[in-house]
mmCIF file of C-alpha atoms and ligand atoms in Angstrom:
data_model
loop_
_atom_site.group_PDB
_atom_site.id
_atom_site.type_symbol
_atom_site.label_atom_id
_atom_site.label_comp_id
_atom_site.label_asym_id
_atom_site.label_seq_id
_atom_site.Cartn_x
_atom_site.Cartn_y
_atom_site.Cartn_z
ATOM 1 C CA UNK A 1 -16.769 18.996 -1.605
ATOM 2 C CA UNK A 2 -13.558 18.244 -3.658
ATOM 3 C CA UNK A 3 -12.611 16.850 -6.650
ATOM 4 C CA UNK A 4 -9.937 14.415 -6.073
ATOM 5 C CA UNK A 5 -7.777 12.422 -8.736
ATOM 6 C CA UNK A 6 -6.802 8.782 -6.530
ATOM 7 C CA UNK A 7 -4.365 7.250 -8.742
ATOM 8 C CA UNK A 8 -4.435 3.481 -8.380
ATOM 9 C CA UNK A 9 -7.777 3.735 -7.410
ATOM 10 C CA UNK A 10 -8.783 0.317 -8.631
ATOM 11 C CA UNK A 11 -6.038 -1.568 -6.650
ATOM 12 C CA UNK A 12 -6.656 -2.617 -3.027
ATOM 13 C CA UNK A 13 -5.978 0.233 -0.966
ATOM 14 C CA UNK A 14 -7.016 2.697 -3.603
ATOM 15 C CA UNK A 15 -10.549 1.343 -4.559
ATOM 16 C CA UNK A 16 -11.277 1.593 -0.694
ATOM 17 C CA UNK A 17 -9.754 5.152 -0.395
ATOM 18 C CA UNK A 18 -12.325 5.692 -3.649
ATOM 19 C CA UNK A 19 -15.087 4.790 -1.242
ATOM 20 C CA UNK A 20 -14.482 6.383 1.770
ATOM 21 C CA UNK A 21 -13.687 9.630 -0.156
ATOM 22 C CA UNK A 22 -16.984 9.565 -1.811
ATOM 23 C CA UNK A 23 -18.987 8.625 1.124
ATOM 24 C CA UNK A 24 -17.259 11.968 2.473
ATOM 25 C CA UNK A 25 -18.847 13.878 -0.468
ATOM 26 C CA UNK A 26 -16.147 14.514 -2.715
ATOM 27 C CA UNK A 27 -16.088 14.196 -6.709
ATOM 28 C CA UNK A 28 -13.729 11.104 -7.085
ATOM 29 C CA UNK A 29 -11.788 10.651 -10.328
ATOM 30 C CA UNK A 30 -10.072 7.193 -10.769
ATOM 31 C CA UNK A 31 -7.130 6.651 -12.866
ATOM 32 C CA UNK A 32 -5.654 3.420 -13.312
ATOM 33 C CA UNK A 33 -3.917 1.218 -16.256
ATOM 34 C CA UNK A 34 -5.474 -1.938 -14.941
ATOM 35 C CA UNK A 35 -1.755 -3.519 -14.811
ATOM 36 C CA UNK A 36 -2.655 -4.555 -11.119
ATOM 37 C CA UNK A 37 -5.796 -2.702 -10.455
ATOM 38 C CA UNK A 38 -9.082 -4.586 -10.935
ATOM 39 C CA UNK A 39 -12.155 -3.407 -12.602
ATOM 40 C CA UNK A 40 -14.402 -5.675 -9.981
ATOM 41 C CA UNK A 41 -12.871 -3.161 -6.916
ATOM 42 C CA UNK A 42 -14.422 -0.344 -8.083
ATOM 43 C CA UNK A 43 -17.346 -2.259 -10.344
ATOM 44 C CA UNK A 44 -20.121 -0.987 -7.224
ATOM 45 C CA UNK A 45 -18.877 2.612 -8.112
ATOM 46 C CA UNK A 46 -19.189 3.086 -11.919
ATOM 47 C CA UNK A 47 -22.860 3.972 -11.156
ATOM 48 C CA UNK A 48 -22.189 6.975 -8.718
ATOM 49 C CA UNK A 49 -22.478 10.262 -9.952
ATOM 50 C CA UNK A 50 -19.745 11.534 -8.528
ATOM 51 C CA UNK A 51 -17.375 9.067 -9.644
ATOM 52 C CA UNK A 52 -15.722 8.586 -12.393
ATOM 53 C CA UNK A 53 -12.863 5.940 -14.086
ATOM 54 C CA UNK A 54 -9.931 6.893 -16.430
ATOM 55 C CA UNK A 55 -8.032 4.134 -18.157
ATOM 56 C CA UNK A 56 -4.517 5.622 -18.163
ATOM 57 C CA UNK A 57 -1.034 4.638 -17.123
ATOM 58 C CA UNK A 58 0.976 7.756 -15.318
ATOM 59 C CA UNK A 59 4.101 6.716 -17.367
ATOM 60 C CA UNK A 60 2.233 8.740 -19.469
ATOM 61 C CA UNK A 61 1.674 12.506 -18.252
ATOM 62 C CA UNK A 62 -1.866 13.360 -17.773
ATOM 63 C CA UNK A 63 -3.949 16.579 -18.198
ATOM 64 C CA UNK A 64 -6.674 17.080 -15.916
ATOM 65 C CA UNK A 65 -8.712 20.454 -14.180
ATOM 66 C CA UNK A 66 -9.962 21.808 -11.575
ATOM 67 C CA UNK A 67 -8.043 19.235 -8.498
ATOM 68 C CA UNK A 68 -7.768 19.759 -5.451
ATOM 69 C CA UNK A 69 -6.138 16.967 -4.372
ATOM 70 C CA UNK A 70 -4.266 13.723 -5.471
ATOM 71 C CA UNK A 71 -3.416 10.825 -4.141
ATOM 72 C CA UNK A 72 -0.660 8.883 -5.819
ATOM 73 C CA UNK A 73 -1.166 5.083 -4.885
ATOM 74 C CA UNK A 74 -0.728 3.338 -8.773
ATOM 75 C CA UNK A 75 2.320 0.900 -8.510
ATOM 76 C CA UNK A 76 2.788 -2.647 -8.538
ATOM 77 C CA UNK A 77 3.040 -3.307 -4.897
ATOM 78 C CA UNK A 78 3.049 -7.077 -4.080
ATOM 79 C CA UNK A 79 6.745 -8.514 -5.098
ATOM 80 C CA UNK A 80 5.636 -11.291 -7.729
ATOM 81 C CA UNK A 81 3.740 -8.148 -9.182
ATOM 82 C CA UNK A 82 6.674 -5.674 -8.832
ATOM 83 C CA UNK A 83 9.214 -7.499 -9.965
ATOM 84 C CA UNK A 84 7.743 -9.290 -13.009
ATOM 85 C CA UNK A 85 8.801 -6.135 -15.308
ATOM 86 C CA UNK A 86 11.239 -4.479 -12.930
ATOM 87 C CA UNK A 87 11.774 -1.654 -15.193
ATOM 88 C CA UNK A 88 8.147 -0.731 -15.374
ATOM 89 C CA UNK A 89 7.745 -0.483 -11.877
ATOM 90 C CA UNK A 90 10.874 1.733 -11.708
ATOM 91 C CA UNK A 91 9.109 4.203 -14.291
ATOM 92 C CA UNK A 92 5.710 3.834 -12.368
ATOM 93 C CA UNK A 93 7.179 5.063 -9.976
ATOM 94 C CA UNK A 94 9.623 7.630 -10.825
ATOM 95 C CA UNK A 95 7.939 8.896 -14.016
ATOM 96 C CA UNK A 96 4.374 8.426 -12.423
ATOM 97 C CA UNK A 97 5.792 10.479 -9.513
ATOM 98 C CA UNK A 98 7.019 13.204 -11.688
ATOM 99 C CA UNK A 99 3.949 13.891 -14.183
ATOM 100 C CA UNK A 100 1.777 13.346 -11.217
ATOM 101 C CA UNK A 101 3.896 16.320 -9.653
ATOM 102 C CA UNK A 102 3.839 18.415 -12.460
ATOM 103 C CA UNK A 103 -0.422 17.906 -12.562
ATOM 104 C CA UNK A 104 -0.215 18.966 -8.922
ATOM 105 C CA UNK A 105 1.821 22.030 -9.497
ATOM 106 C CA UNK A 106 -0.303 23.275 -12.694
ATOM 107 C CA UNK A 107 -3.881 22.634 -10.083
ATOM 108 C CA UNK A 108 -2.151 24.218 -6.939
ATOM 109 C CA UNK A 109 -3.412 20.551 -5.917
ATOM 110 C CA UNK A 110 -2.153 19.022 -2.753
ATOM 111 C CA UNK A 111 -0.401 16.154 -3.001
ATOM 112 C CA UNK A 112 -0.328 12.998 -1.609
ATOM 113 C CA UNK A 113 2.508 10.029 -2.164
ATOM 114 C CA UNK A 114 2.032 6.524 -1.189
ATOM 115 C CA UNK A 115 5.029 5.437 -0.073
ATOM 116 C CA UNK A 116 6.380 2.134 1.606
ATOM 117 C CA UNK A 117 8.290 0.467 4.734
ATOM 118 C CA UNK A 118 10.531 -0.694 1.889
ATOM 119 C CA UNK A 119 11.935 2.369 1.837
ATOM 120 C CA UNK A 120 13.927 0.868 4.908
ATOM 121 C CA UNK A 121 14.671 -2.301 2.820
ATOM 122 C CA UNK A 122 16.004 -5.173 5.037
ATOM 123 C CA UNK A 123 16.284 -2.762 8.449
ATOM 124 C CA UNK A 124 18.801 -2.749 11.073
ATOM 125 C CA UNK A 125 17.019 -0.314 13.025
ATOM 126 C CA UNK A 126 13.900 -2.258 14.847
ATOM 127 C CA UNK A 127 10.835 -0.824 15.449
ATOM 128 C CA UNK A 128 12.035 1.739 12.193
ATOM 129 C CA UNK A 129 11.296 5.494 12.921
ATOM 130 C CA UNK A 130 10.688 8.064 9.627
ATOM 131 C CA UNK A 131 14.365 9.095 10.887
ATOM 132 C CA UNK A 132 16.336 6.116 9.818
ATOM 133 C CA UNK A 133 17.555 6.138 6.469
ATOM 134 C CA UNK A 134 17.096 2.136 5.509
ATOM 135 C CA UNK A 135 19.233 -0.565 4.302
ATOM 136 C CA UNK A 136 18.346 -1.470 0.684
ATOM 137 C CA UNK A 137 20.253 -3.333 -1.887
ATOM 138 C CA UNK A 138 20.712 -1.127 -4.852
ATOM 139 C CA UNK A 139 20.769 -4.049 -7.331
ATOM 140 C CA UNK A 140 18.521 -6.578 -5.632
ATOM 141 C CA UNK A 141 15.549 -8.251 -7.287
ATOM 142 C CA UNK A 142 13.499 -5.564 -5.050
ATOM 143 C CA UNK A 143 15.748 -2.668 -5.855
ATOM 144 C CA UNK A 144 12.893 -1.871 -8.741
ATOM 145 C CA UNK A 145 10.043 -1.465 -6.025
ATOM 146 C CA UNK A 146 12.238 0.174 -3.165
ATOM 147 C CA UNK A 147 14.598 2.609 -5.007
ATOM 148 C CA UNK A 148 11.910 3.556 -7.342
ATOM 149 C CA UNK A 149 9.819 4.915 -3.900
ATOM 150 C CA UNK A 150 12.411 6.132 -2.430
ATOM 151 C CA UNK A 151 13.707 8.175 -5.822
ATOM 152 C CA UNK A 152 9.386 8.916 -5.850
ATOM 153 C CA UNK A 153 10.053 10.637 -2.118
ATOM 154 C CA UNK A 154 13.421 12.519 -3.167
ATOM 155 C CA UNK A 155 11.280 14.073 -5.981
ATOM 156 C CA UNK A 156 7.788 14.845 -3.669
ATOM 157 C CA UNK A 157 10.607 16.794 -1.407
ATOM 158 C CA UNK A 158 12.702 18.540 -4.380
ATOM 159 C CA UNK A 159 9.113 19.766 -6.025
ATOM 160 C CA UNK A 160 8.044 21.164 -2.356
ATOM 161 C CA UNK A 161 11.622 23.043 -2.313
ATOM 162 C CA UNK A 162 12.248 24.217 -5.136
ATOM 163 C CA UNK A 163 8.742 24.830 -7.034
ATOM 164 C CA UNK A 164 6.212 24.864 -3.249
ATOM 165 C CA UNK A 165 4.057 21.607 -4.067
ATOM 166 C CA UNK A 166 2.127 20.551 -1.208
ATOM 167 C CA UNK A 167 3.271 17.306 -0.601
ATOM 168 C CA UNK A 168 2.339 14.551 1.980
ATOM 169 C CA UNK A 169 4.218 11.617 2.128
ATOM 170 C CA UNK A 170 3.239 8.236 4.091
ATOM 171 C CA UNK A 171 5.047 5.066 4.301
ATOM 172 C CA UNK A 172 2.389 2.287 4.078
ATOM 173 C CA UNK A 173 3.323 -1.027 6.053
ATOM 174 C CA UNK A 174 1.656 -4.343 5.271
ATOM 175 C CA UNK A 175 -1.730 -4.146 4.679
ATOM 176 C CA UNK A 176 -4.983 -6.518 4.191
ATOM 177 C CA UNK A 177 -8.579 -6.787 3.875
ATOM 178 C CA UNK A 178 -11.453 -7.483 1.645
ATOM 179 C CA UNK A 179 -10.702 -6.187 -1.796
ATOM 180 C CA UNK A 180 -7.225 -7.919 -2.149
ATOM 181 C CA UNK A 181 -6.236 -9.837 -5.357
ATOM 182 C CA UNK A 182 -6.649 -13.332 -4.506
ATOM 183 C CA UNK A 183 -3.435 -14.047 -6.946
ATOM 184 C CA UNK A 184 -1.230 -10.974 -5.910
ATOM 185 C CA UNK A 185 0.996 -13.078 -3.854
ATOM 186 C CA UNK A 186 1.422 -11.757 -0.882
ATOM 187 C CA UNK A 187 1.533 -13.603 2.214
ATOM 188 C CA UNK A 188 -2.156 -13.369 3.488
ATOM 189 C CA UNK A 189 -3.857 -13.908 0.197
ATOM 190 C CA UNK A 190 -1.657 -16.810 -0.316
ATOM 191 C CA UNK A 191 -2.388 -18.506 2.981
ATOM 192 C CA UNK A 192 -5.941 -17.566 2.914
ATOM 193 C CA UNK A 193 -6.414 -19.008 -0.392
ATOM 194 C CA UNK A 194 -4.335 -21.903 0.335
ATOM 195 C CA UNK A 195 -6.137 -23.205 3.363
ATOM 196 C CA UNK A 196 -9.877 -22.433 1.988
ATOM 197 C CA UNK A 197 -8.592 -24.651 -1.017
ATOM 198 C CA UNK A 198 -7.162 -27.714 1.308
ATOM 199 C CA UNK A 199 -3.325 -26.693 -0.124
ATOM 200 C CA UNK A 200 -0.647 -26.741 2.088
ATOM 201 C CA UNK A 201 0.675 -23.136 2.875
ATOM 202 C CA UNK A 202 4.060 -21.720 1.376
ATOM 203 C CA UNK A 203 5.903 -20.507 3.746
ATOM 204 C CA UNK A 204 9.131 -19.202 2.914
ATOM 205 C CA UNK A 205 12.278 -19.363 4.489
ATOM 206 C CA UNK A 206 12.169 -20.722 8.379
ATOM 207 C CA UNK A 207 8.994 -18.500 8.847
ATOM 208 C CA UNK A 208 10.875 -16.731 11.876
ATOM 209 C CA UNK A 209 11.009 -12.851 9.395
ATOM 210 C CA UNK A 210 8.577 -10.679 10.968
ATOM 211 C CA UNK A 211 5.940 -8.087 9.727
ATOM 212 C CA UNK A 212 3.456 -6.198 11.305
ATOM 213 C CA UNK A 213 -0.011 -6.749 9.565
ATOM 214 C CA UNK A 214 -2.516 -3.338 9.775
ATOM 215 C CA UNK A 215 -6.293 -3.823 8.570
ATOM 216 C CA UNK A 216 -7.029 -1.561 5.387
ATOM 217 C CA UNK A 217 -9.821 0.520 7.494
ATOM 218 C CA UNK A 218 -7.619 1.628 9.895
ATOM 219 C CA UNK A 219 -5.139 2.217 6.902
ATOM 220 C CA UNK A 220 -7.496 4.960 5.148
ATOM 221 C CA UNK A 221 -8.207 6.650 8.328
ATOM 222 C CA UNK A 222 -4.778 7.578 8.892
ATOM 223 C CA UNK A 223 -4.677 8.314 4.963
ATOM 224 C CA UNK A 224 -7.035 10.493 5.304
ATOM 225 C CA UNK A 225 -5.722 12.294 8.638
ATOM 226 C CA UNK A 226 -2.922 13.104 6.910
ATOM 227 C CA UNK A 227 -4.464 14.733 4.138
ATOM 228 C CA UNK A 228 -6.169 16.875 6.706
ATOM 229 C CA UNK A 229 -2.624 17.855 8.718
ATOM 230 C CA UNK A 230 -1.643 21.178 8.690
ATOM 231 C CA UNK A 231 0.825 22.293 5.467
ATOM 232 C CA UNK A 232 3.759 22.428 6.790
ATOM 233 C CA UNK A 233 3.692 18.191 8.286
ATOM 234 C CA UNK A 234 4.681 17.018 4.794
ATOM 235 C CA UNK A 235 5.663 13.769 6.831
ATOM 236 C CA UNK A 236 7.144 11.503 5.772
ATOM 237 C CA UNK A 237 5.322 9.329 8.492
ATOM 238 C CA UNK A 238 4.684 5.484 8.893
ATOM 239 C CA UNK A 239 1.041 4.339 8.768
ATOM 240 C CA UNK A 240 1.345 0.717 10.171
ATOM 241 C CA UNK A 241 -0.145 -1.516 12.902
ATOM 242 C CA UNK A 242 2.859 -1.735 15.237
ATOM 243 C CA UNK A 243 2.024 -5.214 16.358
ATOM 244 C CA UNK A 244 4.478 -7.661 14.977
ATOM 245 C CA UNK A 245 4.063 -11.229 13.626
ATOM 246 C CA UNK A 246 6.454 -14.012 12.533
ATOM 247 C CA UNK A 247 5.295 -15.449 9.386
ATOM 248 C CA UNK A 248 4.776 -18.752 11.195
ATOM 249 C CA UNK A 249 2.509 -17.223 13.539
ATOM 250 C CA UNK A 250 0.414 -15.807 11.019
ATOM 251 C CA UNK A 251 0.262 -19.577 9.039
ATOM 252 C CA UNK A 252 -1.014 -20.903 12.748
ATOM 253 C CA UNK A 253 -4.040 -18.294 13.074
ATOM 254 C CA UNK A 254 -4.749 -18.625 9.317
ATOM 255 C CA UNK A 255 -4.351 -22.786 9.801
ATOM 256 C CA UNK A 256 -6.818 -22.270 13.102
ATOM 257 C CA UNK A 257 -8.898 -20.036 11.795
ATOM 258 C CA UNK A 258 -9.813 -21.776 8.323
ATOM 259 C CA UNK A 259 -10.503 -25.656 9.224
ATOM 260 C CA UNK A 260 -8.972 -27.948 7.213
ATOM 261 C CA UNK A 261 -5.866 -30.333 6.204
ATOM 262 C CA UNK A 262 -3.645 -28.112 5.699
ATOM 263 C CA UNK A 263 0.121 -28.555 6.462
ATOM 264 C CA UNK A 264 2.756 -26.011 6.486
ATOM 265 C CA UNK A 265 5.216 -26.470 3.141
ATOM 266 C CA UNK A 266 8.231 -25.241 3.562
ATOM 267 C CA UNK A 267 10.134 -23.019 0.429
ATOM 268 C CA UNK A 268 13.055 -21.102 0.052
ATOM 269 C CA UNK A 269 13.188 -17.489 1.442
ATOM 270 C CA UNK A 270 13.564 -15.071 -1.451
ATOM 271 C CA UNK A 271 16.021 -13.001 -1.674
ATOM 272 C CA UNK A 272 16.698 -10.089 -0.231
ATOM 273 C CA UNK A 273 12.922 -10.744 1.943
ATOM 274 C CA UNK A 274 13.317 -8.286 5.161
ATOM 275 C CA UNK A 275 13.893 -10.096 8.578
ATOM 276 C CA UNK A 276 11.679 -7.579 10.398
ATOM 277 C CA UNK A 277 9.174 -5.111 9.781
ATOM 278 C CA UNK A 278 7.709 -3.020 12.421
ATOM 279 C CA UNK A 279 6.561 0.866 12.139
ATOM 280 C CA UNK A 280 6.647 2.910 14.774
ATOM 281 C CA UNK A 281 3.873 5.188 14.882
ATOM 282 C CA UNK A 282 5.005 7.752 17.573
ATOM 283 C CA UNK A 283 5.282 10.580 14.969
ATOM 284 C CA UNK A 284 1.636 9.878 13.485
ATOM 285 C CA UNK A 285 0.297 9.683 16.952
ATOM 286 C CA UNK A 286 1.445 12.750 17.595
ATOM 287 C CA UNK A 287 0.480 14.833 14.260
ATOM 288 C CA UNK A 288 -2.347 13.271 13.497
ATOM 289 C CA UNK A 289 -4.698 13.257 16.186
ATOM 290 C CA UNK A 290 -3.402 9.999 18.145
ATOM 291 C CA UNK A 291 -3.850 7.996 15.638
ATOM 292 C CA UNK A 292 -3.684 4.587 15.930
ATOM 293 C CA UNK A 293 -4.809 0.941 14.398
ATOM 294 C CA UNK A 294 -7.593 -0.575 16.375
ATOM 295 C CA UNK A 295 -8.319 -3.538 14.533
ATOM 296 C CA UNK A 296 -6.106 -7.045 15.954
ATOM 297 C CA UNK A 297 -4.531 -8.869 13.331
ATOM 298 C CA UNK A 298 -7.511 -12.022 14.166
ATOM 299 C CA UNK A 299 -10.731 -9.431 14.247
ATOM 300 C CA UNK A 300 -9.103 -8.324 10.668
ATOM 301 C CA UNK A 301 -8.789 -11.575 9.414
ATOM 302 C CA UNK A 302 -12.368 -12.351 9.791
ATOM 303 C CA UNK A 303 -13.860 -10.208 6.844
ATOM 304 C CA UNK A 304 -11.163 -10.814 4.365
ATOM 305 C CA UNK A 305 -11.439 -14.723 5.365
ATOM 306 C CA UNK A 306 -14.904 -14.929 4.361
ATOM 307 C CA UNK A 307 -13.963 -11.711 1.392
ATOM 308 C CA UNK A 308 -11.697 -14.719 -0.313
ATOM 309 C CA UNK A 309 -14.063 -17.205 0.750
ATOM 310 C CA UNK A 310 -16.727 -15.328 -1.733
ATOM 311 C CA UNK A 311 -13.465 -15.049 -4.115
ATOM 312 C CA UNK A 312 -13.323 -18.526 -4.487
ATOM 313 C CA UNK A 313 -17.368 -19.360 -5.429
HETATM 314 N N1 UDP B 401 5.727 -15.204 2.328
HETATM 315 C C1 UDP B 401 5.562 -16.560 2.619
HETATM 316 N N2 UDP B 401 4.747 -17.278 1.814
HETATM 317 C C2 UDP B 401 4.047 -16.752 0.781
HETATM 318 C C3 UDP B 401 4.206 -15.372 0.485
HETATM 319 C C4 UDP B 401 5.063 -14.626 1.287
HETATM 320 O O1 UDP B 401 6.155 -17.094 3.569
HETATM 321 O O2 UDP B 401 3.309 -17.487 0.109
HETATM 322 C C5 UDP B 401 6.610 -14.399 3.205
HETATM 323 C C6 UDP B 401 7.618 -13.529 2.457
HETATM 324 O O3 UDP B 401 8.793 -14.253 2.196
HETATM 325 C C7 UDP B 401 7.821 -12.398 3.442
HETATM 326 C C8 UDP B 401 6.468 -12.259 4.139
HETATM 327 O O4 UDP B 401 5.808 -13.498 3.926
HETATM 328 O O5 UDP B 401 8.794 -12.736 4.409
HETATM 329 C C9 UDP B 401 5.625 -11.117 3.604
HETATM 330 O O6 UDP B 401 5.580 -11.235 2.213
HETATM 331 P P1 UDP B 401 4.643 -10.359 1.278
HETATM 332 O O7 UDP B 401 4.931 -10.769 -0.128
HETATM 333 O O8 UDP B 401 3.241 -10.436 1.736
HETATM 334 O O9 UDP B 401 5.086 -8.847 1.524
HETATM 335 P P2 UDP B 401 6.480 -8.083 1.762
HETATM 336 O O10 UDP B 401 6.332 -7.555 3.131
HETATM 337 O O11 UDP B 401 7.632 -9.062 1.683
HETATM 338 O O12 UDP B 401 6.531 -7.071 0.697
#
């Protein structure tokens, strides 16, 4: 048994990390400001005796005992969330990053950084390996969100130089599942919610940009393979599903998949929005015990369907 500190943990990703780590045993602690996290994530939780919820914002350092580990999810991630107070998500990021480091060093506490494919901004390398260094605006409307993870790697590797932190680093690619905000934004809440509701779907730009779409179960076990990996695979390594999507496609399963009127609407692409997106996986394959996705983009789109379907009564 460990006792864990999952930042974020009442976001998406991180209230289902809470889970899995406490079905596993562990003493879970839960920080989060509620700026994007959701109380109803983690609301089957609050009762377990091993878990417990801290109302904090990292901006803020925090004192804590006794971890072993950390994982370091809390960030606005979708980009209406991100960028509505750009400068906040910069400090989330690079300020969160740094007193989370600092609690890590004081615990000997292993730590683990959730980073992001938008490290590689919009790429010209396709599929992108951890190797290649990106292509991100510096002063775009996402600049916030992808400088402030990349500036939240440079530190994770500067603290494991020159102070021996145990860092792990992942770059997250899309993800989805139960457990999403309906209202975050993002492209499969939106068009989920917008067919159940008879609305036409938004699709931005021509629909031809590509991502690659990985269900949230298969997410956490790679999470939590990595967390396992010997000390010195700091990564940083992709956790993705490698199969790649045009936007359109995904609006024609959603459209075939929820029955309905809906029509595609088309909108302007924002800017900045990546052309492609596609991880590849070869490294975590080979470090963490050939691991791969093994949920299809349709068999994952059942569950969170009817998850937004129950959103919606
Ligand atoms: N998108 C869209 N309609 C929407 C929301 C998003 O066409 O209602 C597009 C968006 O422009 C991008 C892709 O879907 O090309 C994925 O967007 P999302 O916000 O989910 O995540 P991103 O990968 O851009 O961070």
């Amino acid at each position: 048994m460990k006792r864990i500190l999952v930042t974020g943990g009442a976001g998406f990703i991180g209230s289902h990390l809470c889970r899995r780590l406490l079905k596993d045993g562990n003493d879970v602690v839960c920080v989060d400001n509620l700026y994007t996290g959701r109380m109803e994530n983690i609301e089957g939780l609050m009762e377990h005796r091993q878990f417990a919820f801290r109302k904090h914002n990292i901006i803020e350092p925090l004192q804590m005992d006794g971890l072993d580990e950390i994982y370091n999810l809390a960030c606005p991630a979708s980009p209406p969330h991100y960028q509505k107070s750009p400068t906040y998500t910069t400090k989330s990021c690079v300020l969160g990053m740094m007193h989370m480091l600092e609690l890590a060093a004081k615990n000997h506490a292993k730590i683990m950084q959730f980073s992001t494919s938008e490290v590689y901004g919009n790429p010209k390398v396709h599929p992108q390996p951890e190797g290649y260094w990106g292509n991100v605006n510096p002063i775009g409307i996402r600049a916030c969100y992808d400088e402030g993870k990349r500036c939240a790697e440079t530190l994770c590797f500067d603290y494991h130089r020159e102070f021996g932190v145990q860092v792990k680093v992942i770059r997250i690619f899309n993800t989805y599942g139960p457990g999403m905000d309906p209202l975050d934004g993002r492209v499969v809440s939106n068009f989920i919610m917008q067919a159940l509701q008879g609305k036409d779907l938004t699709l931005y730009g021509d629909g031809s940009q590509t991502r690659s779409f990985c269900y949230v179960d298969d997410l956490v076990e790679g999470i939590l393979r990595m967390m396992a990996s010997g000390d010195t695979f700091t990564g940083p390594v992709n956790l993705g599903n490698p199969t790649e999507f045009t936007i359109r496609e995904l609006a024609g399963m959603i459209l075939e998949m929820v029955p309905g009127n809906s029509k595609i609407q088309y909108q302007e692409l924002p800017a900045d929005d990546p052309i492609k997106r596609k991880p590849d996986i070869s490294l975590a394959q080979k470090e963490l015990g050939g691991w791969k996705p093994h949920v299809s983009l349709r068999d994952g789109l059942v569950p969170t369907i009817a998850y937004f379907k129950r959103c919606i009564l």
